[in-house]
XYZ file of C-alpha atoms in Angstrom:
598
model
C 7.874 -44.963 31.784
C 6.225 -43.824 35.009
C 2.963 -42.035 34.502
C 2.235 -39.055 36.779
C -0.931 -38.985 38.821
C -3.601 -36.934 37.120
C -6.237 -36.999 39.891
C -9.084 -36.748 37.381
C -7.562 -33.865 35.420
C -7.731 -33.692 31.673
C -4.705 -35.370 30.119
C -3.099 -34.455 26.855
C -2.365 -37.706 25.058
C 0.481 -36.253 23.072
C 2.811 -37.664 25.742
C 0.851 -40.780 26.595
C 2.734 -43.259 24.398
C 6.338 -44.192 23.859
C 9.542 -43.784 25.780
C 11.095 -40.563 27.006
C 13.367 -40.445 23.958
C 10.384 -40.821 21.587
C 8.560 -38.053 23.383
C 11.594 -35.786 23.156
C 11.908 -36.479 19.420
C 8.225 -35.788 18.887
C 8.504 -32.481 20.709
C 11.419 -31.456 18.536
C 9.451 -32.287 15.394
C 6.480 -30.227 16.518
C 4.068 -33.141 16.205
C 3.079 -33.452 19.866
C 1.940 -31.118 22.558
C 3.234 -30.236 25.985
C 1.779 -31.909 29.009
C -0.192 -29.190 30.781
C -1.021 -30.715 34.186
C -0.835 -28.836 37.467
C 1.515 -30.503 39.977
C -0.053 -32.384 42.839
C -0.094 -30.123 45.921
C 1.962 -31.392 48.870
C 0.240 -32.385 52.085
C 1.050 -30.265 55.083
C 2.054 -31.997 58.285
C -0.239 -31.619 61.237
C 0.980 -30.269 64.524
C 0.569 -33.648 66.175
C 2.944 -35.316 63.730
C 5.721 -32.876 64.634
C 5.753 -33.856 68.355
C 8.913 -35.641 69.478
C 8.419 -38.519 71.883
C 11.524 -37.570 73.933
C 10.591 -33.923 74.166
C 10.517 -32.561 77.773
C 7.212 -32.416 79.548
C 5.331 -33.968 76.690
C 7.316 -37.190 76.946
C 5.155 -40.159 77.748
C 1.911 -38.212 77.098
C -0.462 -39.223 74.394
C -0.666 -36.466 71.815
C -4.055 -34.893 71.283
C -5.253 -35.492 67.707
C -8.036 -33.683 65.897
C -10.952 -35.847 65.110
C -10.992 -36.869 61.455
C -14.108 -36.238 59.437
C -15.738 -39.148 57.821
C -15.354 -39.175 54.088
C -18.532 -38.655 52.139
C -17.322 -41.032 49.471
C -18.326 -44.619 49.538
C -15.769 -47.129 50.674
C -14.128 -48.683 47.699
C -13.569 -47.285 44.237
C -16.413 -47.010 41.777
C -14.328 -48.641 39.083
C -13.387 -51.687 41.152
C -15.776 -53.836 39.158
C -14.154 -52.840 35.874
C -10.677 -53.354 37.250
C -11.542 -56.929 38.263
C -12.585 -57.866 34.728
C -10.248 -60.123 32.759
C -8.159 -58.251 30.214
C -9.729 -59.974 27.194
C -13.271 -59.183 28.391
C -12.277 -55.572 29.133
C -10.785 -55.263 25.643
C -13.956 -56.752 24.126
C -16.099 -54.211 25.986
C -13.915 -51.356 24.816
C -14.370 -52.397 21.192
C -17.999 -51.176 21.364
C -17.044 -47.726 22.637
C -16.464 -44.767 20.376
C -13.128 -42.924 20.471
C -14.506 -40.074 22.532
C -15.818 -42.599 25.073
C -12.404 -44.221 25.264
C -10.865 -40.809 25.955
C -13.234 -40.226 28.842
C -12.670 -43.743 30.183
C -8.905 -43.308 30.065
C -9.190 -40.144 32.164
C -11.233 -41.856 34.850
C -8.269 -43.497 36.603
C -4.523 -43.861 36.349
C -4.707 -47.637 35.800
C -7.176 -47.336 32.929
C -5.031 -44.662 31.362
C -2.019 -46.957 31.506
C -4.008 -49.746 29.870
C -5.587 -47.661 27.086
C -2.418 -45.761 26.206
C -0.235 -48.818 25.972
C 0.879 -50.293 22.668
C -1.284 -53.359 23.256
C -4.415 -51.157 23.140
C -3.774 -50.070 19.560
C -6.285 -52.595 18.203
C -8.916 -51.334 20.644
C -8.561 -47.777 19.325
C -8.524 -48.945 15.720
C -11.702 -50.995 16.190
C -13.364 -48.059 17.943
C -12.357 -45.743 15.097
C -13.917 -48.084 12.536
C -17.275 -47.626 14.262
C -17.335 -44.032 12.927
C -18.549 -44.122 9.339
C -16.324 -42.350 6.832
C -13.678 -41.326 9.369
C -10.250 -41.142 7.652
C -7.538 -43.486 8.824
C -5.183 -42.366 11.545
C -2.185 -40.542 9.998
C 1.224 -42.101 10.412
C 2.541 -39.107 12.385
C -0.087 -39.419 15.134
C -1.053 -42.040 17.679
C -4.637 -43.205 18.020
C -5.306 -41.205 21.232
C -3.820 -38.096 19.626
C -5.985 -38.572 16.558
C -9.117 -39.076 18.663
C -8.326 -35.965 20.707
C -7.851 -33.864 17.576
C -11.027 -35.063 15.855
C -13.564 -35.425 18.655
C -12.700 -32.962 21.397
C -12.796 -29.203 21.734
C -10.630 -26.761 23.628
C -7.098 -25.492 23.334
C -4.495 -28.236 23.531
C -2.179 -25.922 25.440
C -4.290 -24.117 28.044
C -7.675 -25.859 27.590
C -9.381 -22.568 26.778
C -12.651 -22.769 24.848
C -11.914 -22.886 21.145
C -13.016 -24.924 18.143
C -10.585 -23.528 15.598
C -8.585 -26.521 14.389
C -5.742 -26.554 11.885
C -5.817 -30.141 10.680
C -2.815 -29.769 8.405
C -0.713 -28.722 11.399
C -2.433 -31.078 13.883
C -3.183 -28.098 16.124
C -6.250 -26.834 17.938
C -5.154 -23.887 19.994
C -6.266 -20.456 21.099
C -4.620 -17.356 19.567
C -2.371 -16.989 22.599
C -0.942 -20.513 22.514
C -0.680 -20.732 18.731
C 1.994 -18.021 18.713
C 4.441 -20.305 20.493
C 3.955 -23.176 18.010
C 4.244 -21.332 14.699
C 6.772 -19.186 12.853
C 6.038 -16.561 10.259
C 8.433 -15.831 7.419
C 9.812 -12.886 9.396
C 10.320 -15.089 12.436
C 12.194 -17.668 10.362
C 14.463 -14.971 8.890
C 15.328 -13.842 12.397
C 15.823 -17.359 13.786
C 17.578 -18.888 10.765
C 18.803 -16.134 8.427
C 20.554 -18.475 6.010
C 17.832 -21.094 5.643
C 18.190 -22.887 2.294
C 15.422 -21.964 -0.133
C 14.741 -25.612 -0.941
C 14.049 -26.222 2.743
C 11.871 -23.126 3.140
C 9.760 -23.993 0.075
C 8.856 -27.417 1.497
C 8.047 -26.413 5.079
C 4.511 -27.359 6.231
C 2.440 -24.213 6.719
C -1.066 -22.785 6.699
C -2.307 -19.358 5.653
C -3.706 -17.323 8.554
C -6.222 -14.512 8.164
C -6.191 -11.199 10.023
C -4.328 -9.980 11.916
C -1.493 -12.094 10.494
C -2.501 -12.347 6.839
C 0.473 -14.548 6.027
C 1.711 -18.137 5.947
C 2.622 -19.679 9.307
C 4.974 -22.656 9.646
C 5.426 -25.306 12.326
C 8.084 -24.115 14.765
C 8.974 -27.668 15.828
C 9.877 -28.700 12.277
C 11.983 -25.554 11.776
C 13.785 -26.117 15.071
C 14.444 -29.777 14.246
C 15.873 -28.946 10.818
C 17.960 -26.124 12.264
C 19.480 -28.437 14.872
C 20.247 -31.098 12.267
C 21.719 -28.850 9.570
C 23.408 -25.967 11.421
C 26.617 -26.600 13.386
C 27.940 -24.767 16.434
C 29.570 -22.090 14.282
C 26.243 -21.236 12.651
C 27.219 -22.719 9.306
C 24.618 -24.688 7.401
C 25.674 -28.127 6.199
C 25.040 -29.397 2.707
C 21.396 -30.347 2.271
C 21.158 -33.862 0.996
C 18.575 -34.765 -1.586
C 17.034 -37.414 0.653
C 16.424 -34.777 3.340
C 14.484 -32.649 0.873
C 12.527 -35.676 -0.352
C 11.628 -36.670 3.209
C 10.548 -33.117 4.049
C 8.458 -32.874 0.895
C 6.843 -36.258 1.572
C 6.097 -35.254 5.150
C 4.535 -31.929 4.076
C 2.406 -33.574 1.387
C 1.236 -36.189 3.878
C 0.170 -33.433 6.292
C -1.756 -31.630 3.564
C -3.508 -34.710 2.184
C -4.524 -36.114 5.552
C -5.441 -32.641 6.826
C -7.720 -32.037 3.848
C -9.357 -35.426 4.386
C -9.940 -34.728 8.086
C -11.342 -31.268 7.399
C -13.665 -32.598 4.688
C -14.957 -35.277 7.062
C -15.582 -32.715 9.812
C -17.507 -30.495 7.402
C -19.602 -33.456 6.227
C -20.277 -34.436 9.836
C -21.290 -30.890 10.706
C -23.736 -30.765 7.806
C -25.124 -34.194 8.711
C -25.554 -33.103 12.332
C -27.392 -30.015 11.215
C -29.711 -32.113 9.066
C -30.400 -34.517 11.937
C -30.967 -31.625 14.304
C -33.376 -29.977 11.893
C -35.217 -33.250 11.341
C -35.647 -33.784 15.079
C -36.760 -30.177 15.504
C -39.367 -30.551 12.755
C -40.676 -33.760 14.295
C -41.174 -32.046 17.632
C -42.686 -28.971 15.995
C -45.165 -31.083 14.004
C -46.143 -32.942 17.171
C -46.744 -29.630 18.958
C -48.827 -28.308 16.054
C -50.974 -31.462 15.960
C -51.764 -31.158 19.667
C -52.577 -27.475 19.349
C -54.865 -28.092 16.368
C -56.792 -30.546 18.490
C -57.424 -27.657 20.896
C -58.910 -25.503 18.109
C -55.981 -23.394 16.928
C -55.644 -22.662 13.187
C -52.658 -22.792 10.873
C -52.332 -19.016 10.759
C -52.026 -18.825 14.538
C -48.663 -20.555 14.699
C -45.805 -17.989 14.737
C -43.268 -20.260 13.074
C -40.616 -17.531 12.767
C -41.016 -16.132 16.267
C -37.909 -16.750 18.455
C -40.119 -17.741 21.395
C -41.848 -20.366 19.266
C -38.468 -21.645 18.102
C -37.297 -21.956 21.712
C -40.403 -23.872 22.786
C -41.448 -26.007 19.809
C -38.610 -26.111 17.277
C -35.980 -27.915 19.330
C -34.056 -31.159 18.716
C -35.646 -33.013 21.620
C -38.557 -35.445 21.819
C -41.901 -34.088 22.983
C -42.687 -35.960 26.152
C -45.715 -35.474 28.380
C -43.629 -33.758 30.989
C -42.214 -31.300 28.469
C -45.690 -30.723 27.009
C -47.137 -29.821 30.409
C -44.284 -27.406 30.987
C -44.419 -25.545 27.646
C -48.196 -25.659 27.081
C -49.080 -22.502 29.099
C -46.373 -20.491 27.368
C -47.514 -21.738 23.953
C -51.133 -20.758 24.644
C -50.080 -17.259 25.673
C -47.924 -16.928 22.552
C -50.695 -18.199 20.264
C -53.222 -15.759 21.696
C -50.911 -12.880 20.927
C -50.179 -14.319 17.467
C -53.896 -14.675 16.702
C -54.539 -11.051 17.601
C -51.699 -9.971 15.353
C -53.003 -12.150 12.527
C -56.517 -10.733 12.760
C -55.185 -7.183 12.700
C -53.027 -7.994 9.682
C -55.935 -9.572 7.821
C -58.063 -6.513 8.547
C -55.266 -4.308 7.245
C -54.989 -6.410 4.091
C -58.731 -6.181 3.458
C -58.589 -2.407 3.836
C -55.690 -2.194 1.382
C -57.697 -4.219 -1.104
C -60.710 -1.920 -0.682
C -58.457 1.113 -1.178
C -57.053 -0.356 -4.375
C -60.558 -0.997 -5.690
C -61.621 2.546 -4.784
C -58.573 4.003 -6.559
C -59.515 2.070 -9.701
C -62.912 3.780 -9.660
C -61.240 7.121 -8.929
C -58.829 6.818 -11.891
C -61.690 5.934 -14.225
C -63.677 8.930 -12.917
C -60.697 11.309 -13.435
C -60.160 10.031 -16.980
C -63.803 10.593 -17.940
C -63.757 14.054 -16.354
C -60.632 15.033 -18.289
C -62.257 13.951 -21.540
C -65.498 15.801 -20.893
C -64.168 19.024 -19.303
C -61.182 20.760 -20.961
C -60.802 23.097 -17.962
C -59.404 20.273 -15.844
C -55.751 19.308 -15.681
C -54.275 16.106 -14.293
C -52.280 18.071 -11.755
C -55.487 19.497 -10.256
C -56.706 16.105 -9.073
C -55.809 15.440 -5.437
C -53.793 12.419 -4.345
C -54.911 9.360 -2.430
C -54.552 10.743 1.087
C -56.685 13.808 0.316
C -59.460 11.769 -1.261
C -59.407 9.244 1.562
C -59.954 12.101 4.018
C -63.392 12.800 2.549
C -65.816 11.726 5.323
C -68.041 9.547 3.159
C -65.021 7.862 1.532
C -63.355 7.263 4.892
C -66.562 5.729 6.254
C -66.910 3.453 3.233
C -63.303 2.295 3.517
C -63.640 1.628 7.237
C -66.479 -0.780 6.543
C -64.836 -4.164 7.092
C -65.941 -5.827 3.891
C -64.167 -7.922 1.349
C -64.546 -5.502 -1.577
C -65.390 -1.938 -2.574
C -68.462 -2.416 -4.749
C -69.789 -0.164 -7.559
C -72.779 0.700 -5.355
C -70.402 2.055 -2.735
C -68.673 4.139 -5.406
C -71.960 5.669 -6.555
C -72.660 6.697 -2.966
C -69.383 8.640 -2.701
C -69.013 9.845 -6.309
C -70.545 13.289 -5.746
C -68.417 13.898 -2.676
C -65.302 12.932 -4.612
C -66.216 15.352 -7.390
C -66.686 18.180 -4.890
C -63.296 17.370 -3.347
C -61.663 17.546 -6.796
C -63.308 20.892 -7.537
C -62.247 22.229 -4.134
C -58.655 21.166 -4.794
C -58.788 22.824 -8.228
C -60.079 26.058 -6.652
C -57.293 26.081 -4.041
C -54.607 25.604 -6.696
C -55.980 28.441 -8.853
C -56.222 30.743 -5.852
C -52.562 30.153 -5.099
C -51.669 30.874 -8.745
C -53.654 34.127 -8.646
C -51.795 35.053 -5.488
C -48.520 34.570 -7.379
C -49.723 36.841 -10.202
C -50.797 39.515 -7.723
C -47.260 39.576 -6.276
C -45.972 40.831 -9.633
C -48.371 43.794 -9.797
C -47.663 47.203 -8.226
C -48.795 47.494 -4.620
C -50.972 50.563 -5.314
C -52.608 49.110 -8.428
C -56.346 48.572 -8.361
C -56.714 44.937 -9.330
C -60.020 43.426 -10.342
C -60.929 39.789 -10.473
C -60.931 39.887 -14.274
C -57.363 41.226 -14.318
C -56.215 38.122 -12.405
C -57.703 35.677 -14.863
C -55.397 32.719 -15.393
C -56.462 32.409 -19.019
C -55.202 35.910 -19.960
C -52.028 36.370 -21.933
C -50.750 38.817 -19.315
C -50.984 36.142 -16.566
C -47.446 34.808 -16.997
C -45.132 33.053 -14.568
C -41.420 32.431 -14.301
C -40.023 29.173 -12.902
C -37.346 29.822 -10.314
C -35.730 26.450 -11.046
C -35.336 26.579 -14.843
C -36.164 30.304 -15.395
C -38.632 29.669 -18.189
C -41.584 31.933 -18.829
C -44.836 30.003 -18.496
C -48.561 30.490 -18.820
C -51.305 28.711 -16.900
C -51.771 25.770 -19.220
C -48.005 25.238 -19.435
C -47.493 25.647 -15.690
C -50.023 22.898 -14.931
C -47.848 20.455 -16.884
C -44.439 21.936 -16.072
C -42.005 19.244 -14.802
C -40.702 21.467 -11.988
C -44.210 21.740 -10.505
C -45.460 18.177 -11.004
C -44.670 15.653 -8.298
C -43.697 12.131 -9.385
C -43.401 13.419 -12.960
C -41.659 10.223 -14.090
C -44.921 8.305 -13.594
C -47.998 8.314 -15.786
C -51.066 10.319 -14.767
C -53.169 7.365 -13.624
C -50.380 6.046 -11.410
C -49.810 9.461 -9.816
C -53.418 9.555 -8.613
C -52.730 6.539 -6.397
C -49.983 8.360 -4.492
C -50.410 10.402 -1.332
C -50.550 14.167 -0.998
C -51.074 16.938 -3.552
C -49.729 16.283 -7.025
C -49.117 19.940 -7.985
C -46.610 22.208 -6.236
C -46.816 25.936 -7.188
C -43.871 26.944 -4.983
C -41.315 27.075 -7.871
C -43.490 29.661 -9.718
C -42.794 33.388 -9.550
C -44.646 36.252 -11.278
C -43.194 37.346 -14.594
C -40.655 40.149 -14.328
C -41.754 43.761 -15.086
C -39.756 43.697 -18.297
C -41.509 40.529 -19.460
C -44.905 42.007 -18.546
C -44.082 45.200 -20.511
C -42.906 43.069 -23.448
C -46.210 41.169 -23.472
C -48.204 44.432 -23.570
C -45.960 45.851 -26.356
C -46.372 42.723 -28.457
C -50.153 43.073 -28.081
C -49.927 46.682 -29.299
C -47.621 45.745 -32.190
C -50.132 43.135 -33.340
C -52.939 45.753 -33.115
C -54.972 43.669 -30.684
C -57.333 46.089 -28.944
C -58.026 44.143 -25.714
C -55.957 41.799 -23.597
C -56.682 38.466 -25.268
C -56.972 35.061 -23.637
C -54.705 32.174 -24.468
C -57.467 30.546 -26.470
C -58.074 33.710 -28.514
C -54.372 34.015 -29.356
C -54.413 30.370 -30.391
C -57.404 31.079 -32.660
C -55.849 34.310 -33.981
C -54.070 32.170 -36.525
C -51.715 34.767 -38.005
C -48.013 34.134 -38.400
C -45.625 36.525 -36.733
C -42.048 37.327 -37.640
C -39.482 38.674 -35.231
C -38.525 42.072 -36.636
C -35.020 41.814 -35.279
C -34.370 38.407 -36.858
C -35.764 39.677 -40.206
C -33.478 42.741 -40.163
C -30.408 40.587 -39.642
C -30.204 37.918 -42.300
C -27.525 36.039 -40.386
C -30.022 35.461 -37.608
C -32.468 33.814 -39.961
C -36.214 34.200 -40.243
C -38.282 32.665 -37.455
C -41.964 31.810 -37.825
C -43.861 32.413 -34.573
C -47.490 31.350 -34.691
C -48.773 32.588 -31.315
C -48.074 35.427 -28.943
C -46.677 33.079 -26.340
C -44.149 31.860 -28.882
C -43.219 35.484 -29.673
C -42.616 36.378 -26.052
C -40.646 33.205 -25.315
C -38.507 33.769 -28.430
C -37.655 37.359 -27.529
C -36.925 36.524 -23.874
C -34.638 33.649 -24.882
C -32.789 35.259 -27.829
C -33.193 39.048 -27.570
C -33.254 39.819 -23.891
C -31.943 43.337 -24.615
C -35.337 44.134 -26.160
C -36.996 43.202 -22.855
C -34.742 45.624 -20.963
C -35.349 48.410 -23.480
C -39.090 47.929 -23.426
C -38.994 48.001 -19.639
C -37.156 51.366 -19.669
C -39.619 52.831 -22.174
C -42.602 51.682 -20.148
C -41.215 53.378 -17.025
C -40.816 56.748 -18.835
C -44.325 57.497 -20.071
C -43.343 60.898 -21.553
C -40.469 59.604 -23.666
C -40.920 59.082 -27.389
C -40.738 55.402 -28.322
C -37.834 55.054 -30.706
C -37.652 51.278 -30.720
C -38.835 49.538 -33.823
C -41.749 47.212 -33.784
C -40.859 44.035 -31.959
C -42.968 41.832 -34.223
C -45.068 42.281 -37.276
C -47.910 40.215 -38.579
C -48.400 39.183 -42.162
C -50.657 36.957 -44.200
C -48.749 34.664 -46.564
């Protein structure tokens, strides 16, 4: 077989061995690849070569020729020394080369390609393959050069485009464009061979492809070969012999078993290469760190995770003096920046620790104040950001020390207490402003009338529409931020912990009801919440007592009475409101509640 000139181009070894008939059979079976080599361009004749010696006036004259340029290549071929070696010595040398080296050597010249792709070179390829530890044996459907090309090279076998996607069960490594011409889907087979026997289709070699195909793909060469052997000119399929099915099944199983073995070896090699690469990278990185430590840098200065550090120090290459001189200035600049970042981070961590220690003192102070002063509520204590804004506290926290000591707490304790009292005053002023919104605009309001501890100082929550008094509002879930946390944990959060925005003044009807209940209980003055709590008498809803089906309800305090009537007998609230608006009308409503002593 005459081998075409390749002129240094990459050769596909699918057609390197065997006769023309063998190559044709292999193409039909789909187990070899097309020879993708550009044809050698033809040389153009020069003008001087076209001159005829008997032509007119130019006869007898010496044609003028352009001066040839001297070739830049050396005289003689670079591989002349190898070509002069005896065959046995050349074969012995090739036994120490790996398969990928043999592929490159075979592409270096036409003569070497003829030698290495001949049948006599089979032992050379086999010996070279045995140098690779764990490499599976060459499958029976492939030649040694084909096997080496599939296992050790990259690039599409059709157009040489960059790709690493290899289908070992199909012996293909092709780009998405070229793979379409080598494979059939089930739809393609139905169109090409509508009456394909099911026993043939079930044993076809195929591989599942992901998106966009999402289906099994089969070797087109095998389908074409079976179609040509079983279908006659009239399109009728011949009887499928059992031996044909057995051979097809054996061939498919061989492809799967050898393909799985090749893929497993490639995965193991990839993992081993990664381990070797990481080991070399760590060796270089450790060498860089040792040299930098000798210059005075500390462990915390090395930005191990920084991409620039990875590019300079963590690389799979030995650290030579030349490389060290080149990367040293960049490393010093990177380490200076890393040291500044580390010092800032350590300062930030120390401040966080001092803040945590201060908050421990603050929580203990709030707990003791709650136990000693019943006028304080947990919601009236400000959060972390407000307390940290106190000048003395901010100055103490800015002090770059390792801890916040008890002496430092004693220095800021009075300022913290004043900040808590100021926050309490602001909250109560906002609550008084809410109460004032519910009073008539022309009413003369005194400071005593806006007391938060009075029974008449009631609120309504706009979120749940419950009637509330001051002590209940300070613990109402709609007004407490981070209500799912305990009190001590809420103090360590930022911002105010109490939000009075959901609170509205009690409606006029509810205010009139409160005043009527006070009159019904014969209480001369507007009592405080504490006085009603100490009043101690049981109250019965007159409406519930008059209607036995409603049952008798024991209400111990005035707040319970008002909440009961608002929730169950809202019509009383409306009627009381109408009576309070008409001062000259005669009150015909019965007593809302009555007191008794059991």
